[in-house]
Short mmCIF file of C-alpha atoms in Angstrom, two decimals:
data_model
loop_
_atom_site.label_atom_id
_atom_site.label_comp_id
_atom_site.label_asym_id
_atom_site.label_seq_id
_atom_site.Cartn_x
_atom_site.Cartn_y
_atom_site.Cartn_z
CA MET T 85 -6.57 1.18 29.65
CA ASP T 86 -9.02 -0.01 27.60
CA TYR T 87 -7.78 -2.70 24.81
CA ARG T 88 -10.09 0.60 22.28
CA GLU T 89 -7.98 3.63 23.19
CA VAL T 90 -4.93 1.03 22.94
CA CYS T 91 -6.55 0.37 18.88
CA GLU T 92 -7.35 3.85 18.34
CA MET T 93 -4.26 5.31 19.52
CA THR T 94 -1.14 5.62 16.87
CA ALA T 95 1.59 3.59 16.52
CA LEU T 96 4.27 6.64 17.49
CA GLN T 97 1.76 7.42 20.67
CA LEU T 98 1.88 4.17 21.21
CA GLY T 99 5.20 3.58 20.87
CA GLN T 100 5.93 6.19 22.87
CA ALA T 101 3.34 5.17 26.21
CA ILE T 102 5.29 2.42 25.81
CA LYS T 103 8.79 4.02 26.76
CA GLU T 104 6.57 6.24 29.71
CA LYS T 105 5.23 2.64 30.50
CA LYS T 106 2.47 3.85 30.32
CA ILE T 107 1.17 0.45 29.03
CA THR T 108 3.76 -2.89 28.31
CA SER T 109 4.27 -4.46 24.92
CA VAL T 110 2.58 -6.98 25.92
CA GLU T 111 -0.61 -4.65 27.06
CA ALA T 112 -0.26 -2.96 23.43
CA ALA T 113 0.07 -6.67 21.75
CA GLU T 114 -3.50 -8.51 24.08
CA ALA T 115 -5.36 -5.12 23.24
CA VAL T 116 -4.99 -5.95 19.27
CA LEU T 117 -5.30 -9.45 19.63
CA THR T 118 -8.37 -8.78 21.35
CA ALA T 119 -9.89 -6.24 18.43
CA ILE T 120 -8.69 -8.93 16.21
CA GLU T 121 -11.07 -11.60 17.48
CA GLU T 122 -13.43 -8.63 17.61
CA SER T 123 -13.42 -8.17 14.32
CA GLU T 124 -12.08 -10.96 12.04
CA PRO T 125 -15.87 -12.75 12.33
CA GLN T 126 -17.37 -10.71 10.23
CA LEU T 127 -14.14 -8.48 8.90
CA HIS T 128 -12.18 -11.08 7.76
CA ALA T 129 -8.68 -8.57 7.70
CA TYR T 130 -6.20 -11.72 8.51
CA ILE T 131 -4.83 -15.01 7.22
CA THR T 132 -1.87 -16.02 9.87
CA VAL T 133 -3.13 -13.88 13.73
CA CYS T 134 0.49 -14.10 15.22
CA ARG T 135 -0.71 -14.99 18.65
CA GLU T 136 1.70 -16.91 20.67
CA GLU T 137 4.80 -14.92 18.61
CA ALA T 138 3.27 -11.65 19.26
CA LEU T 139 3.03 -12.38 23.04
CA ALA T 140 6.60 -13.82 23.15
CA LYS T 141 8.21 -10.70 20.91
CA ALA T 142 6.62 -8.13 22.93
CA GLN T 143 7.10 -9.70 26.44
CA ALA T 144 11.58 -9.81 24.84
CA VAL T 145 10.71 -6.19 24.37
CA ASP T 146 9.50 -5.45 27.38
CA ALA T 147 12.35 -6.82 29.19
CA ALA T 148 14.95 -5.19 26.71
CA LEU T 149 13.73 -1.64 27.32
CA ALA T 150 13.92 -2.95 30.75
CA ALA T 151 17.80 -3.21 30.37
CA GLY T 152 17.87 0.14 28.79
CA ASP T 153 17.95 -1.53 25.74
CA SER T 154 19.89 1.57 23.72
CA ASP T 155 18.24 0.58 20.55
CA LEU T 156 15.13 -0.27 21.17
CA LEU T 157 14.26 3.16 23.36
CA ALA T 158 15.98 5.17 20.11
CA SER T 159 12.72 3.68 18.27
CA PRO T 160 10.35 5.77 17.96
CA LEU T 161 7.99 2.44 17.33
CA ALA T 162 9.97 -0.53 19.97
CA GLY T 163 7.12 -2.75 21.77
CA VAL T 164 3.83 -1.62 18.72
CA PRO T 165 1.80 -4.66 16.74
CA VAL T 166 2.17 -4.26 13.20
CA ALA T 167 0.43 -6.25 10.58
CA ILE T 168 1.72 -7.43 7.17
CA LYS T 169 0.87 -8.28 3.60
CA ASP T 170 1.22 -12.13 3.44
CA ASN T 171 3.07 -12.19 0.26
CA ILE T 172 5.94 -10.74 2.66
CA CYS T 173 8.52 -13.60 4.41
CA THR T 174 8.26 -14.07 7.23
CA LYS T 175 10.52 -16.63 8.94
CA GLY T 176 8.99 -19.64 10.79
CA ILE T 177 5.03 -17.96 9.74
CA LYS T 178 2.80 -18.87 7.17
CA THR T 179 3.06 -16.82 3.63
CA SER T 180 1.04 -17.48 0.96
CA CYS T 181 0.17 -14.97 -1.12
CA ALA T 182 -3.74 -15.59 -1.09
CA SER T 183 -3.18 -18.41 -2.79
CA LYS T 184 -3.29 -22.35 -2.24
CA ILE T 185 -0.78 -23.95 -4.39
CA LEU T 186 1.21 -21.90 -1.97
CA GLY T 187 -0.16 -23.85 1.41
CA ASP T 188 1.00 -23.78 4.53
CA PHE T 189 4.69 -22.65 2.95
CA ALA T 190 7.12 -20.85 5.81
CA PRO T 191 9.77 -19.38 4.74
CA PHE T 192 12.72 -20.19 6.23
CA TYR T 193 14.28 -16.54 5.68
CA ASP T 194 13.45 -13.16 7.04
CA ALA T 195 12.16 -10.69 4.19
CA THR T 196 14.94 -7.59 4.39
CA VAL T 197 11.58 -5.16 5.96
CA MET T 198 10.94 -8.00 8.81
CA GLU T 199 14.21 -7.95 9.25
CA LYS T 200 14.36 -4.13 10.07
CA LEU T 201 10.89 -3.56 11.97
CA GLU T 202 13.03 -6.72 14.21
CA ALA T 203 15.42 -4.76 14.74
CA ALA T 204 13.21 -1.30 15.79
CA GLY T 205 11.19 -3.49 17.86
CA ALA T 206 7.96 -3.88 16.56
CA VAL T 207 6.23 -6.51 16.89
CA VAL T 208 4.19 -8.40 14.76
CA ILE T 209 0.31 -9.29 15.24
CA GLY T 210 -0.48 -11.20 11.54
CA LYS T 211 -0.38 -11.61 8.13
CA THR T 212 -2.84 -9.93 6.11
CA ASN T 213 -4.88 -11.15 3.59
CA MET T 214 -4.86 -9.55 0.54
CA ASP T 215 -5.63 -10.40 -3.89
CA GLU T 216 -3.77 -14.21 -4.08
CA PHE T 217 -0.06 -13.17 -5.33
CA ALA T 218 -1.69 -9.45 -5.27
CA MET T 219 -3.76 -9.37 -8.36
CA GLY T 220 -6.03 -7.45 -8.02
CA SER T 221 -8.64 -4.75 -6.95
CA THR T 222 -11.12 -6.13 -4.55
CA THR T 223 -9.21 -9.07 -2.06
CA GLU T 224 -11.78 -11.07 -3.52
CA THR T 225 -9.94 -13.19 -5.90
CA SER T 226 -7.79 -14.76 -2.69
CA ALA T 227 -7.99 -17.95 -1.72
CA TYR T 228 -9.03 -17.43 1.42
CA GLY T 229 -12.34 -15.08 0.76
CA PRO T 230 -12.83 -11.82 0.96
CA THR T 231 -12.04 -9.33 2.87
CA LEU T 232 -14.85 -7.19 3.94
CA ASN T 233 -14.80 -3.55 4.43
CA PRO T 234 -14.89 -2.05 7.85
CA TRP T 235 -16.86 1.32 6.59
CA ASP T 236 -19.37 -1.26 4.93
CA ALA T 237 -19.75 -4.77 5.30
CA GLY T 238 -20.86 -4.75 1.53
CA ARG T 239 -18.89 -3.43 -0.38
CA VAL T 240 -14.84 -4.16 -1.17
CA PRO T 241 -11.74 -3.09 0.98
CA GLY T 242 -9.65 -2.48 -2.19
CA GLY T 243 -6.48 -4.29 -3.16
CA SER T 244 -4.38 -5.84 -3.35
CA SER T 245 -3.59 -5.36 0.26
CA GLY T 246 -7.07 -4.72 1.07
CA GLY T 247 -6.66 -6.71 4.20
CA SER T 248 -3.77 -4.19 5.54
CA ALA T 249 -6.05 -1.27 4.70
CA ALA T 250 -8.85 -2.87 6.58
CA ALA T 251 -7.10 -4.13 9.69
CA VAL T 252 -5.84 -0.51 9.67
CA GLY T 253 -9.27 1.25 8.93
CA ALA T 254 -10.74 -1.19 11.38
CA ARG T 255 -8.46 -0.36 14.59
CA ALA T 256 -7.56 -4.37 14.27
CA ALA T 257 -4.12 -3.22 13.15
CA VAL T 258 -2.32 0.09 14.61
CA CYS T 259 -0.49 0.14 11.45
CA ALA T 260 0.53 -2.39 8.44
CA LEU T 261 2.84 -3.36 5.96
CA GLY T 262 1.42 -3.59 1.77
CA SER T 263 3.12 -3.94 -1.14
CA ASP T 264 2.43 -2.27 -4.48
CA THR T 265 2.38 -2.53 -7.54
CA GLY T 266 -0.87 -0.28 -9.91
CA GLY T 267 -1.71 1.40 -6.50
CA SER T 268 -2.30 -2.05 -4.42
CA ILE T 269 -1.55 0.14 -1.36
CA ARG T 270 -2.81 3.39 -1.97
CA GLN T 271 -6.78 2.48 -3.59
CA PRO T 272 -6.90 0.44 -0.53
CA ALA T 273 -6.14 3.01 1.43
CA ALA T 274 -8.75 5.44 0.26
CA TYR T 275 -11.30 2.61 0.20
CA CYS T 276 -11.02 2.09 4.02
CA GLY T 277 -9.52 5.75 5.34
CA VAL T 278 -6.41 5.09 5.82
CA THR T 279 -3.48 6.85 5.80
CA GLY T 280 -1.39 4.68 2.56
CA PHE T 281 2.31 5.23 0.87
CA LYS T 282 4.27 3.73 -2.13
CA PRO T 283 7.38 5.08 -2.15
CA THR T 284 10.34 5.99 -5.20
CA TYR T 285 11.25 2.30 -6.60
CA GLY T 286 14.80 0.56 -4.17
CA THR T 287 13.96 2.44 -1.88
CA VAL T 288 12.18 0.17 0.23
CA SER T 289 13.87 -3.47 -0.42
CA ARG T 290 12.06 -5.80 -2.46
CA TYR T 291 14.29 -9.22 -1.57
CA GLY T 292 11.36 -11.13 0.42
CA LEU T 293 8.67 -10.06 -1.38
CA ILE T 294 7.25 -12.66 -3.45
CA ALA T 295 6.62 -11.03 -7.15
CA TYR T 296 4.27 -9.81 -9.07
CA ALA T 297 5.70 -7.47 -11.50
CA SER T 298 9.12 -7.40 -9.87
CA SER T 299 9.53 -3.90 -11.78
CA LEU T 300 6.93 -2.51 -10.37
CA ASP T 301 6.10 -3.93 -7.14
CA GLN T 302 7.14 -1.87 -3.91
CA ILE T 303 5.96 -2.39 -0.01
CA GLY T 304 5.06 0.74 1.74
CA PRO T 305 3.07 1.02 5.26
CA ILE T 306 -0.23 1.66 5.63
CA ALA T 307 -1.30 3.80 8.88
CA LYS T 308 -3.94 5.98 10.46
CA ASP T 309 -1.54 9.26 9.71
CA VAL T 310 1.20 10.70 7.10
CA LYS T 311 3.66 9.89 10.61
CA ASP T 312 3.00 7.35 11.06
CA CYS T 313 4.48 5.89 7.48
CA ALA T 314 6.99 8.82 7.65
CA ALA T 315 8.29 6.73 11.03
CA LEU T 316 7.73 3.80 9.13
CA MET T 317 9.64 4.01 6.24
CA ASP T 318 12.38 5.32 8.47
CA ILE T 319 12.13 1.95 9.17
CA ILE T 320 11.90 -0.35 6.85
CA SER T 321 13.88 1.94 3.90
CA GLY T 322 17.29 1.28 3.19
CA TYR T 323 19.76 0.33 0.66
CA ASP T 324 20.06 -4.23 0.56
CA GLU T 325 22.44 -5.56 -1.51
CA MET T 326 20.11 -8.68 -1.05
CA ASP T 327 18.34 -6.58 -3.61
CA GLY T 328 19.57 -5.81 -7.02
CA THR T 329 16.53 -2.73 -7.87
CA SER T 330 17.82 -1.57 -4.54
CA LEU T 331 18.84 2.20 -4.44
CA PRO T 332 21.99 2.85 -2.89
CA GLN T 333 22.47 5.21 0.23
CA GLU T 334 23.12 8.90 -1.52
CA MET T 335 19.48 8.26 -3.58
CA GLN T 336 18.07 6.36 0.12
CA GLN T 337 19.37 10.02 1.58
CA GLN T 338 17.98 12.32 -0.62
CA ALA T 339 14.54 10.74 -0.51
CA ALA T 340 14.33 11.17 3.07
CA ALA T 341 14.82 14.74 2.54
CA ARG T 342 13.04 17.09 1.47
CA LYS T 343 13.97 19.49 -1.27
CA GLY T 344 13.11 22.70 0.01
CA GLY T 345 12.08 24.40 3.60
CA CYS T 346 14.38 23.30 6.38
CA ALA T 347 17.37 25.39 7.53
CA ASP T 348 19.84 23.91 6.06
CA SER T 349 22.10 25.59 4.39
CA GLU T 350 22.36 22.76 1.73
CA GLY T 351 18.36 22.61 1.10
CA GLY T 352 17.47 19.65 2.12
CA CYS T 353 17.17 17.99 5.77
CA ALA T 354 19.91 15.76 6.76
CA ALA T 355 17.68 13.83 9.06
CA GLY T 356 14.89 11.05 8.32
CA TYR T 357 11.36 10.86 6.88
CA LEU T 358 9.51 11.47 10.76
CA GLU T 359 11.66 14.98 10.94
CA ALA T 360 11.37 16.03 7.74
CA LEU T 361 7.35 16.56 8.39
CA THR T 362 7.33 20.35 9.23
CA GLY T 363 3.82 20.94 6.97
CA ASP T 364 5.30 24.03 5.33
CA ILE T 365 4.28 23.90 1.52
CA SER T 366 4.43 27.55 1.60
CA GLY T 367 5.73 28.87 -2.32
CA MET T 368 5.22 25.08 -3.52
CA ARG T 369 3.85 24.01 -6.62
CA ILE T 370 0.72 21.86 -7.36
CA GLY T 371 -0.80 20.45 -10.28
CA ILE T 372 -4.16 18.98 -10.71
CA PRO T 373 -4.62 17.60 -13.89
CA THR T 374 -7.65 18.47 -16.40
CA GLU T 375 -8.43 14.82 -17.70
CA ALA T 376 -8.49 13.09 -14.16
CA ILE T 377 -11.25 15.75 -12.83
CA GLU T 378 -13.02 15.10 -16.52
CA LYS T 379 -12.58 11.70 -16.25
CA GLY T 380 -16.01 10.41 -14.67
CA LEU T 381 -15.38 10.80 -11.75
CA GLU T 382 -18.11 10.38 -8.76
CA PRO T 383 -19.23 14.05 -8.13
CA ASP T 384 -18.45 13.36 -4.66
CA VAL T 385 -14.38 12.28 -5.68
CA LYS T 386 -14.18 15.42 -7.87
CA GLN T 387 -15.34 17.64 -4.90
CA ALA T 388 -12.81 16.16 -2.70
CA ILE T 389 -9.92 16.80 -5.32
CA LEU T 390 -11.40 19.80 -5.98
CA ASP T 391 -11.30 21.27 -1.89
CA MET T 392 -8.12 19.10 -0.88
CA GLY T 393 -6.47 21.94 -3.47
CA LYS T 394 -7.96 24.69 -1.72
CA THR T 395 -7.47 23.66 1.82
CA LEU T 396 -2.87 23.27 0.26
CA LYS T 397 -3.69 26.53 -1.94
CA GLY T 398 -4.92 27.73 1.76
CA LEU T 399 -1.52 26.64 3.10
CA GLY T 400 0.79 28.47 0.87
CA ALA T 401 0.55 26.26 -1.70
CA GLU T 402 0.10 27.45 -5.21
CA VAL T 403 -2.73 25.07 -6.90
CA GLU T 404 -2.27 24.85 -11.12
CA GLU T 405 -4.51 22.67 -13.17
CA ILE T 406 -2.10 20.66 -15.58
CA SER T 407 -3.10 17.72 -18.45
CA LEU T 408 -1.36 14.28 -18.41
CA PRO T 409 -1.83 13.35 -22.26
CA PHE T 410 -0.83 10.15 -21.39
CA LEU T 411 -3.68 9.09 -19.06
CA ASP T 412 -5.24 6.72 -21.94
CA TYR T 413 -2.52 4.95 -22.55
CA VAL T 414 -1.47 4.00 -18.39
CA ILE T 415 -3.90 0.83 -18.22
CA PRO T 416 -3.11 -1.28 -21.27
CA THR T 417 0.69 -0.73 -20.65
CA TYR T 418 0.72 -0.86 -17.45
CA TYR T 419 -1.69 -4.39 -17.63
CA ILE T 420 0.87 -5.93 -20.49
CA ILE T 421 4.24 -5.44 -18.55
CA ALA T 422 2.69 -6.68 -14.78
CA ALA T 423 1.04 -9.61 -17.17
CA ALA T 424 4.08 -10.26 -18.70
CA GLU T 425 6.33 -10.45 -15.31
CA ALA T 426 3.66 -12.33 -13.32
CA SER T 427 4.43 -14.85 -16.20
CA SER T 428 7.56 -15.21 -15.80
CA ASN T 429 7.47 -14.67 -12.21
CA LEU T 430 4.32 -17.66 -10.71
CA SER T 431 6.51 -19.98 -13.21
CA ARG T 432 8.54 -21.16 -10.00
CA PHE T 433 5.22 -22.37 -8.95
CA ASP T 434 5.11 -25.82 -9.67
CA GLY T 435 4.50 -28.61 -6.80
CA VAL T 436 8.44 -29.61 -7.05
CA ARG T 437 9.64 -27.33 -4.81
CA TYR T 438 7.69 -26.34 -2.21
CA GLY T 439 3.05 -25.68 -1.59
CA PHE T 440 0.78 -28.00 -2.88
CA ARG T 441 0.85 -30.58 -5.83
CA ALA T 442 -1.70 -31.80 -7.25
CA GLU T 443 -2.54 -35.82 -6.70
CA GLY T 444 -3.25 -38.60 -9.35
CA TYR T 445 -1.21 -37.83 -12.46
CA GLU T 446 1.26 -40.21 -14.58
CA ASP T 447 4.35 -37.87 -15.36
CA LEU T 448 5.45 -34.61 -14.89
CA THR T 449 4.52 -32.04 -16.98
CA GLU T 450 1.18 -33.83 -16.08
CA MET T 451 1.52 -32.37 -12.67
CA TYR T 452 2.99 -29.75 -13.75
CA SER T 453 0.10 -29.04 -15.09
CA LYS T 454 -2.63 -30.45 -12.70
CA THR T 455 -0.33 -28.89 -10.13
CA ARG T 456 -1.19 -25.00 -11.42
CA SER T 457 -4.80 -25.49 -12.47
CA GLN T 458 -6.29 -26.17 -9.23
CA GLY T 459 -3.75 -24.68 -7.44
CA PHE T 460 -3.69 -20.84 -9.46
CA GLY T 461 -7.54 -19.16 -9.20
CA GLY T 462 -8.75 -17.43 -11.83
CA GLU T 463 -7.32 -13.82 -11.51
CA ALA T 464 -3.49 -15.92 -11.76
CA LYS T 465 -4.38 -17.47 -14.48
CA LYS T 466 -5.60 -15.22 -16.42
CA ARG T 467 -2.80 -12.74 -16.46
CA ILE T 468 -0.01 -15.61 -16.52
CA LEU T 469 -2.23 -16.67 -20.12
CA LEU T 470 -2.49 -12.90 -21.35
CA GLY T 471 1.31 -12.64 -20.16
CA THR T 472 2.18 -16.10 -21.41
CA PHE T 473 0.96 -14.71 -24.75
CA VAL T 474 2.77 -10.91 -24.99
CA LEU T 475 5.97 -12.64 -24.63
CA SER T 476 5.00 -15.35 -27.49
CA SER T 477 6.81 -15.26 -30.22
CA GLY T 478 5.32 -13.09 -33.03
CA TYR T 479 3.27 -10.95 -30.75
CA TYR T 480 6.82 -9.90 -28.35
CA ASP T 481 7.60 -6.76 -30.61
CA ALA T 482 3.65 -5.64 -30.92
CA TYR T 483 3.01 -6.09 -27.43
CA TYR T 484 5.99 -6.54 -25.05
CA LYS T 485 8.41 -4.00 -26.43
CA LYS T 486 5.77 -1.38 -27.10
CA ALA T 487 4.39 -1.21 -23.98
CA LEU T 488 7.89 -1.11 -22.29
CA GLN T 489 8.71 2.26 -24.99
CA VAL T 490 5.36 3.74 -24.39
CA LYS T 491 6.35 3.31 -20.39
CA ALA T 492 9.87 4.88 -21.32
CA ILE T 493 7.10 7.93 -22.98
CA ILE T 494 5.00 8.65 -19.37
CA LYS T 495 8.29 8.65 -17.47
CA GLN T 496 9.80 11.13 -19.71
CA GLU T 497 6.26 12.92 -19.03
CA PHE T 498 6.61 13.15 -15.85
CA ASP T 499 10.50 14.69 -15.85
CA LYS T 500 8.76 17.19 -17.82
CA ILE T 501 6.38 18.26 -15.23
CA PHE T 502 7.67 18.20 -12.33
CA SER T 503 10.38 19.92 -13.94
CA LYS T 504 7.96 22.80 -13.24
CA PHE T 505 5.55 21.91 -10.45
CA ASP T 506 6.45 19.91 -7.38
CA ALA T 507 3.69 17.41 -6.87
CA ILE T 508 0.56 16.36 -8.32
CA LEU T 509 -2.88 15.46 -6.59
CA LEU T 510 -5.31 13.19 -8.33
CA PRO T 511 -8.31 10.81 -7.07
CA ALA T 512 -6.89 6.88 -6.10
CA ALA T 513 -9.28 6.36 -7.36
CA PRO T 514 -12.28 6.92 -10.45
CA ALA T 515 -15.89 6.40 -7.06
CA THR T 516 -15.99 5.45 -3.80
CA ALA T 517 -15.27 1.09 -3.14
CA PRO T 518 -17.90 -0.99 -4.93
CA LYS T 519 -19.48 -3.42 -3.59
CA LEU T 520 -18.80 -6.91 -3.13
CA GLY T 521 -18.93 -8.26 -6.28
CA GLU T 522 -19.34 -5.70 -8.66
CA SER T 523 -15.82 -5.41 -10.21
CA LEU T 524 -15.74 -9.74 -10.83
CA ALA T 525 -18.58 -9.16 -12.69
CA ASP T 526 -17.05 -7.20 -15.38
CA PRO T 527 -12.98 -7.12 -14.96
CA LEU T 528 -12.58 -4.71 -17.11
CA LYS T 529 -14.20 -1.99 -15.17
CA MET T 530 -11.89 -3.49 -12.04
CA TYR T 531 -9.06 -2.68 -14.21
CA LEU T 532 -10.09 0.33 -15.35
CA SER T 533 -10.47 1.03 -11.54
CA ASP T 534 -6.99 1.20 -11.33
CA ILE T 535 -6.60 4.13 -14.28
CA PHE T 536 -4.74 7.21 -11.77
CA THR T 537 -2.51 5.19 -9.50
CA VAL T 538 -0.41 2.40 -12.86
CA SER T 539 1.13 5.08 -13.99
CA VAL T 540 2.46 6.26 -10.43
CA ASN T 541 4.53 2.42 -10.56
CA ILE T 542 5.05 1.96 -14.30
CA ALA T 543 7.50 5.55 -13.52
CA GLY T 544 8.67 4.81 -9.96
CA LEU T 545 7.33 7.79 -8.87
CA PRO T 546 6.48 8.36 -4.69
CA GLY T 547 3.03 8.08 -3.83
CA LEU T 548 0.21 8.50 -1.17
CA SER T 549 -2.85 8.39 -0.88
CA VAL T 550 -4.41 10.36 2.09
CA PRO T 551 -8.46 10.31 3.34
CA SER T 552 -9.99 13.49 1.62
CA GLY T 553 -13.67 13.35 2.06
CA PHE T 554 -16.59 11.62 2.34
CA ASP T 555 -19.16 10.28 -1.03
CA GLN T 556 -23.19 10.53 -0.23
CA ALA T 557 -23.40 6.52 1.54
CA GLY T 558 -21.07 8.19 4.23
CA MET T 559 -17.69 6.37 2.58
CA PRO T 560 -13.86 7.53 2.81
CA VAL T 561 -12.59 9.63 -0.62
CA GLY T 562 -8.26 9.21 -0.56
CA THR T 563 -6.54 11.73 -3.05
CA GLN T 564 -3.04 11.08 -4.27
CA ILE T 565 -0.37 13.36 -3.75
CA ILE T 566 2.47 12.35 -6.19
CA GLY T 567 5.70 13.85 -6.42
CA PRO T 568 9.20 13.44 -8.27
CA ALA T 569 12.15 10.40 -8.16
CA LEU T 570 13.29 10.22 -4.53
CA GLY T 571 10.64 13.44 -4.07
CA ASP T 572 9.15 11.16 -1.01
CA ALA T 573 9.74 13.50 1.88
CA ASP T 574 7.87 16.46 0.39
CA VAL T 575 5.21 14.16 -0.90
CA LEU T 576 4.82 12.94 2.74
CA ASN T 577 5.02 16.40 4.13
CA ILE T 578 2.50 17.65 1.93
CA GLY T 579 0.42 14.93 2.56
CA TYR T 580 0.95 16.26 6.48
CA ALA T 581 0.59 20.08 6.21
CA PHE T 582 -3.02 18.52 4.68
CA GLN T 583 -4.15 16.25 7.69
CA GLN T 584 -2.62 19.49 10.37
CA ALA T 585 -5.46 21.15 8.93
CA THR T 586 -8.10 18.21 8.28
CA GLU T 587 -9.64 15.78 10.52
CA TYR T 588 -10.40 13.22 7.95
CA HIS T 589 -7.84 10.53 8.95
CA LYS T 590 -9.31 10.69 12.09
CA ALA T 591 -13.09 9.23 11.43
CA ALA T 592 -13.40 6.15 12.69
CA PRO T 593 -15.81 2.72 10.84
CA ASN T 594 -17.82 3.54 13.91
CA GLY T 595 -18.10 7.38 13.64
CA LYS T 596 -15.36 7.92 16.60
CA CYS T 597 -12.67 10.05 16.44
CA SER T 598 -8.87 9.45 17.57
CA GLU T 599 -8.17 11.10 20.23
CA ALA T 600 -11.55 11.80 21.30
CA LYS T 601 -12.27 14.38 18.42
CA GLU T 602 -15.17 14.37 17.00
CA VAL T 603 -16.49 14.40 13.75
CA ILE T 604 -18.52 17.70 12.41
CA LEU T 605 -20.58 16.33 9.77
CA SER T 606 -21.13 19.83 7.78
CA ASN T 607 -24.55 18.59 5.18
CA PRO T 608 -26.43 15.43 4.72
CA LYS T 609 -23.34 14.26 2.16
CA GLY T 610 -21.14 13.87 5.25
CA ARG T 611 -18.49 15.47 4.10
CA ILE T 612 -16.25 17.00 7.27
CA LYS T 613 -15.58 20.98 7.51
CA VAL T 614 -12.42 21.35 6.63
#
């Protein structure tokens, strides 16, 4: 089997092919490694490629499957290569957060999600590039240089999980994990034409995720389609006693169960995220905020969300206009809270315990100062300074405390909406991927590009970005599906229903489609027929 055919498969298709002995796990890993070698000189999606570790793990999985290991035979992703964002701890493998200050730091333990992937037989193929400490929306603030968009090398892939999204989009990863603090999974997924899911806060353990903003950070999957995201969620979700914010098991089960459309007499699905994907969304109420449509969207982005609403309506959902009156307040609220928590979280990186230490200092204070000045990049420094300012005496009440109060109001407003609606459609970003350098030249514009994503993190909600169209330049457009807290299964099912009815998620940057299905361009703007 040609390596390109392997890389075009979804994670579930590849997992099934490995079990059916059509391909071995070693051959699957070699195929992805070949794709990485081919794409990396231009794309730069990876910081570390784990060739030796991946092949050794793949060989072990093949041996276990041949011996009839019941756990691996039951795992849908046994033997499947997975890329990991470089802020998720991997035992013995460099984890740098794309920052000079961590240097070649290799953790002595695995994050909980890595333990779960290991138990499921997944193969870690490499650690992906990102904005430094997840601070950015373009993957240009990395100390290792920017990642490029696989659809257009002159554009950014989004961020901060840009390496993971670009790798999946370029078919240099079958699927990946990212982290989402204010849209860092959903926005790059939209820019790179792939599917990205930010779960309800607390459904996936943050133990081993190097923190940016602890009350907002959440690990989630990036993949070619919703089914792969659901399969990854079945593996990585669940209560973890090592994470003080991890939701108890009964709430975990609620998140993985659809609230309607199931045969279960109690109105829920007792299975998991994957088995909850029925594609039946009849009777579900979905809102499209008027403010979002009127908020300076590119015409093709606006058209994509309206077209998606029509598609969902044709599948039996009720689609109506609603209002998000708090939309103008989400950016200042988010950046005050995120910067404050970043200031606290990043204070541990001082050159004493691990990572980079500056040279030529005379005392401890100078060592701290020089190490942090030389170790952190410009964007990280800006956010640390802003966070220190809003937490300082005399400004705490005026900024940080007020931001927390607005955060509570935003959550209350969402609760009101979700008492009447099952989901909300929002753009993943006001425009498609910008050109390299544009956002760094205008930081305020970069911050404002998060206007449609940050509220999900502020309120701890699930959000899914699915490919929903193309702009005039042929760049992908992504639309978000947002649900209430613990409404993860319903959000995924709506995305699944949309992908069952459309072909957008099957388009690849080289113009081909997975499963050899051809993309039909309906007009000069490059929009695919629904």
